[in-house]
XYZ file of N, CA and C in Angstrom:
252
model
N 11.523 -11.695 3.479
C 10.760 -10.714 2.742
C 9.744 -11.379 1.820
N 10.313 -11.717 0.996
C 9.332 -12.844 0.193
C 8.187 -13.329 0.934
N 8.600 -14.480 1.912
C 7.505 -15.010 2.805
C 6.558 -13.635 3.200
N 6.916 -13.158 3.633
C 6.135 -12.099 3.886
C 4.777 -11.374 2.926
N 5.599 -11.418 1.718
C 4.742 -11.088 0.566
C 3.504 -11.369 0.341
N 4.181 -12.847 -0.079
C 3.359 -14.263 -0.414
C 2.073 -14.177 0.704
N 1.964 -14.102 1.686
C 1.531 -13.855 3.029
C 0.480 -12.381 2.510
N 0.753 -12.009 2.431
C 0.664 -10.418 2.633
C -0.503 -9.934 1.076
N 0.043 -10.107 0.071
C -0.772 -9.643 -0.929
C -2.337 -10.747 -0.933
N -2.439 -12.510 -1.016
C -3.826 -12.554 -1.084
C -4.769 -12.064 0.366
N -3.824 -11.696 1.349
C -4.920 -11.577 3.003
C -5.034 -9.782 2.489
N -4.432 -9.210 2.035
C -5.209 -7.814 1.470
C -6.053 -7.650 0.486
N -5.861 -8.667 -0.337
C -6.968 -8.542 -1.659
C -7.982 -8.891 -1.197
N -8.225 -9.936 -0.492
C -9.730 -10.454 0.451
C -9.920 -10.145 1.391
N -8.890 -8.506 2.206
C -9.670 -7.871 3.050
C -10.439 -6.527 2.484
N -9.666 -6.195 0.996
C -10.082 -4.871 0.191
C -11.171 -5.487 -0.049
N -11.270 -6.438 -0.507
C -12.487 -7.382 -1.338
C -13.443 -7.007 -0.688
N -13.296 -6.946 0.622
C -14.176 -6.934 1.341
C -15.091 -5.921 2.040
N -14.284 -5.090 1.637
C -14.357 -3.192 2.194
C -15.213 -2.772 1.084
N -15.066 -3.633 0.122
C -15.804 -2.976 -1.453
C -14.825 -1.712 -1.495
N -13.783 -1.749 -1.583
C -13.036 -0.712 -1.781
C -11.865 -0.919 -3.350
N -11.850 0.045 -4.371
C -11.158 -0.540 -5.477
C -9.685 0.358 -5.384
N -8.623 -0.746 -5.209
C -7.381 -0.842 -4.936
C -6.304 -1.575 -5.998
N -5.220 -0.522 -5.720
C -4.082 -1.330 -6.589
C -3.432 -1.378 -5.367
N -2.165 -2.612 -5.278
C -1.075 -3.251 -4.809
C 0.137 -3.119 -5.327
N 1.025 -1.612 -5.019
C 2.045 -1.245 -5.199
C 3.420 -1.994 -4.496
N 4.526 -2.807 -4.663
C 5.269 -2.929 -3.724
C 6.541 -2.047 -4.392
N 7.203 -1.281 -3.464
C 8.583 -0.592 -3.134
C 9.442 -1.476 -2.349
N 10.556 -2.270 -3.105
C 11.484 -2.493 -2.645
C 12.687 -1.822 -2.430
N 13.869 -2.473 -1.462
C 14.889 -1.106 -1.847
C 15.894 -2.257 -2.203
N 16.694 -2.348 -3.052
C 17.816 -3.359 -4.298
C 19.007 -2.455 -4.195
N 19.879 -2.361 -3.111
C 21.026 -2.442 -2.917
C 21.354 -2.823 -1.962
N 22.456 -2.383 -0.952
C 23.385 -2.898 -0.018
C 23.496 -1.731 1.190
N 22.921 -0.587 0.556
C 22.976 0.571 1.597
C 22.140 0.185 3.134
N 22.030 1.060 4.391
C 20.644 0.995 5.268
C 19.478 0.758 4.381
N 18.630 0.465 5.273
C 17.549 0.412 4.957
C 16.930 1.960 4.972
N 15.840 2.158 3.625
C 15.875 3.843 3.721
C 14.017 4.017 3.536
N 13.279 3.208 4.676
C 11.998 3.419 4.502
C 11.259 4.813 3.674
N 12.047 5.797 4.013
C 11.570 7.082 3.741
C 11.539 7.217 2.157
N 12.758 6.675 1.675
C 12.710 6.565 0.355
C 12.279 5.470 -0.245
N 12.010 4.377 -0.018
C 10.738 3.859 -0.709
C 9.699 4.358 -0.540
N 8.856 4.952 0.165
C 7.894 5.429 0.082
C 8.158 6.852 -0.600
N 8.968 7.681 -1.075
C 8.908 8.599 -1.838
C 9.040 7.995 -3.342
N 9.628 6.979 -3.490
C 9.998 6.685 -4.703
C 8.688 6.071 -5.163
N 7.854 5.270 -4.355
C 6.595 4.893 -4.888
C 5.498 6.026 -4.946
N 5.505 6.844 -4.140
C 4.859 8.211 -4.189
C 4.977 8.311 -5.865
N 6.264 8.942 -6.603
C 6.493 9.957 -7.144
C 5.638 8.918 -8.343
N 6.391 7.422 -8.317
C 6.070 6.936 -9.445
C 4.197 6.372 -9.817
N 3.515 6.646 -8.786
C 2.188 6.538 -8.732
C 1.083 7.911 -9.274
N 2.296 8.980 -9.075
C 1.872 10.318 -9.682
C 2.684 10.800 -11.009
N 3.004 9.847 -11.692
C 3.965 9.592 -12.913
C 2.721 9.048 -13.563
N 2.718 7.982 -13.363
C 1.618 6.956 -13.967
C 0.019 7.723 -13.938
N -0.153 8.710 -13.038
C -1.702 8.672 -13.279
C -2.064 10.217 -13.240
N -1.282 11.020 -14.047
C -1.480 12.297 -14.442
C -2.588 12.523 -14.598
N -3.739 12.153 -14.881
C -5.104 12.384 -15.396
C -5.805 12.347 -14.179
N -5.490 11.809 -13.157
C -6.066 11.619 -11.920
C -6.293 12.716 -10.864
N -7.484 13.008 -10.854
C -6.955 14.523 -9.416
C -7.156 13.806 -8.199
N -7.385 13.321 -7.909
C -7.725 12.187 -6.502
C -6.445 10.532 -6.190
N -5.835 10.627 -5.703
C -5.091 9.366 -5.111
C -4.965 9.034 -3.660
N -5.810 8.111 -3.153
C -5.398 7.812 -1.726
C -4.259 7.036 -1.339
N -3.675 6.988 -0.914
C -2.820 6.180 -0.040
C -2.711 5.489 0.786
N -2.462 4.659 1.130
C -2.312 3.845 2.752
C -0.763 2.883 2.622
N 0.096 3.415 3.083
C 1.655 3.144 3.223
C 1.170 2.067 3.953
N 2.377 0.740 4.071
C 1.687 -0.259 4.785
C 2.722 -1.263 4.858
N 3.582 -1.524 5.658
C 4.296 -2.496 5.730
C 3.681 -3.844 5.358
N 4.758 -4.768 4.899
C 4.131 -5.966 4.875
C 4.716 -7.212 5.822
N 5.121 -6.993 6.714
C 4.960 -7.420 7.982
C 4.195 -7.192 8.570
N 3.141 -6.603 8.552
C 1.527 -6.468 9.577
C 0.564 -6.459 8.624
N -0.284 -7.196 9.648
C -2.073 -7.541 8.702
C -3.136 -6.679 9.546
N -3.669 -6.585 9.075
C -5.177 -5.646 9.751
C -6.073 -6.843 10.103
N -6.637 -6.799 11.446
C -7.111 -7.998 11.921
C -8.829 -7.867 11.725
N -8.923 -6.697 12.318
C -10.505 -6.060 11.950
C -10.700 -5.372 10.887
N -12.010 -4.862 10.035
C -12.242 -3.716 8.813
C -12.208 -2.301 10.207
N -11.697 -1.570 9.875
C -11.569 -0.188 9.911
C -11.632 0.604 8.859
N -11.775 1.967 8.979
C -11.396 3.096 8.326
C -10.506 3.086 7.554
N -9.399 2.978 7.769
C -7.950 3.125 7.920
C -7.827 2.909 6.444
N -8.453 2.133 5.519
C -8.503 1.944 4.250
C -9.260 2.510 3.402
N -10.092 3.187 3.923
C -11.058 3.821 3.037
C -10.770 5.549 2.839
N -10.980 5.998 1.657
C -11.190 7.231 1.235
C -11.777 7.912 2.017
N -11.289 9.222 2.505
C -12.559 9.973 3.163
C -12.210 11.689 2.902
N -12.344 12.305 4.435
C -12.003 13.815 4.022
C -10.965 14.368 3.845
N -10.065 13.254 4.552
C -8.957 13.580 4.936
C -7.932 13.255 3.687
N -7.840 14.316 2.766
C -7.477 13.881 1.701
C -6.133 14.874 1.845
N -4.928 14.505 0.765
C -3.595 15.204 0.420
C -4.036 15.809 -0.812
């Protein structure tokens, strides 16, 4: 996991970098012994990203394992219509 990280957070900052796109780097771990409960890390980082930024009417998302890198710029990172 770690390795992974380490890996993982500077090859996104210098692909956002690159999108000209302005991004934070949330990680959701899960710290017990239970399954693994993807669904609930990503709710638990949900809730706590809309905790933190009450003032905000706009938040995009892009859920994103960190075992995979984006090889090309796409869409896939950028804001658009398709909003929640």
């Amino acid at each position: 996991k770690v390795n992974h990280l380490v890996n993982f957070i500077p090859y996104m900052n210098k692909y956002l970098r690159q999108l000209e796109i302005d991004y934070v780097i949330l990680v959701s771990e899960q710290d017990d012994d239970n399954d693994f409960n993807k669904g609930m890390l990503i709710n638990a980082a949900v809730k706590y990203i809309c905790e933190i930024n009450k003032s905000i009417d706009k938040i995009y998302l892009c859920i994103h394992d960190i075992g995979t890198l984006p090889i090309k710029a796409t869409n896939y990172y950028r804001p658009d219509s398709n909003t929640v």
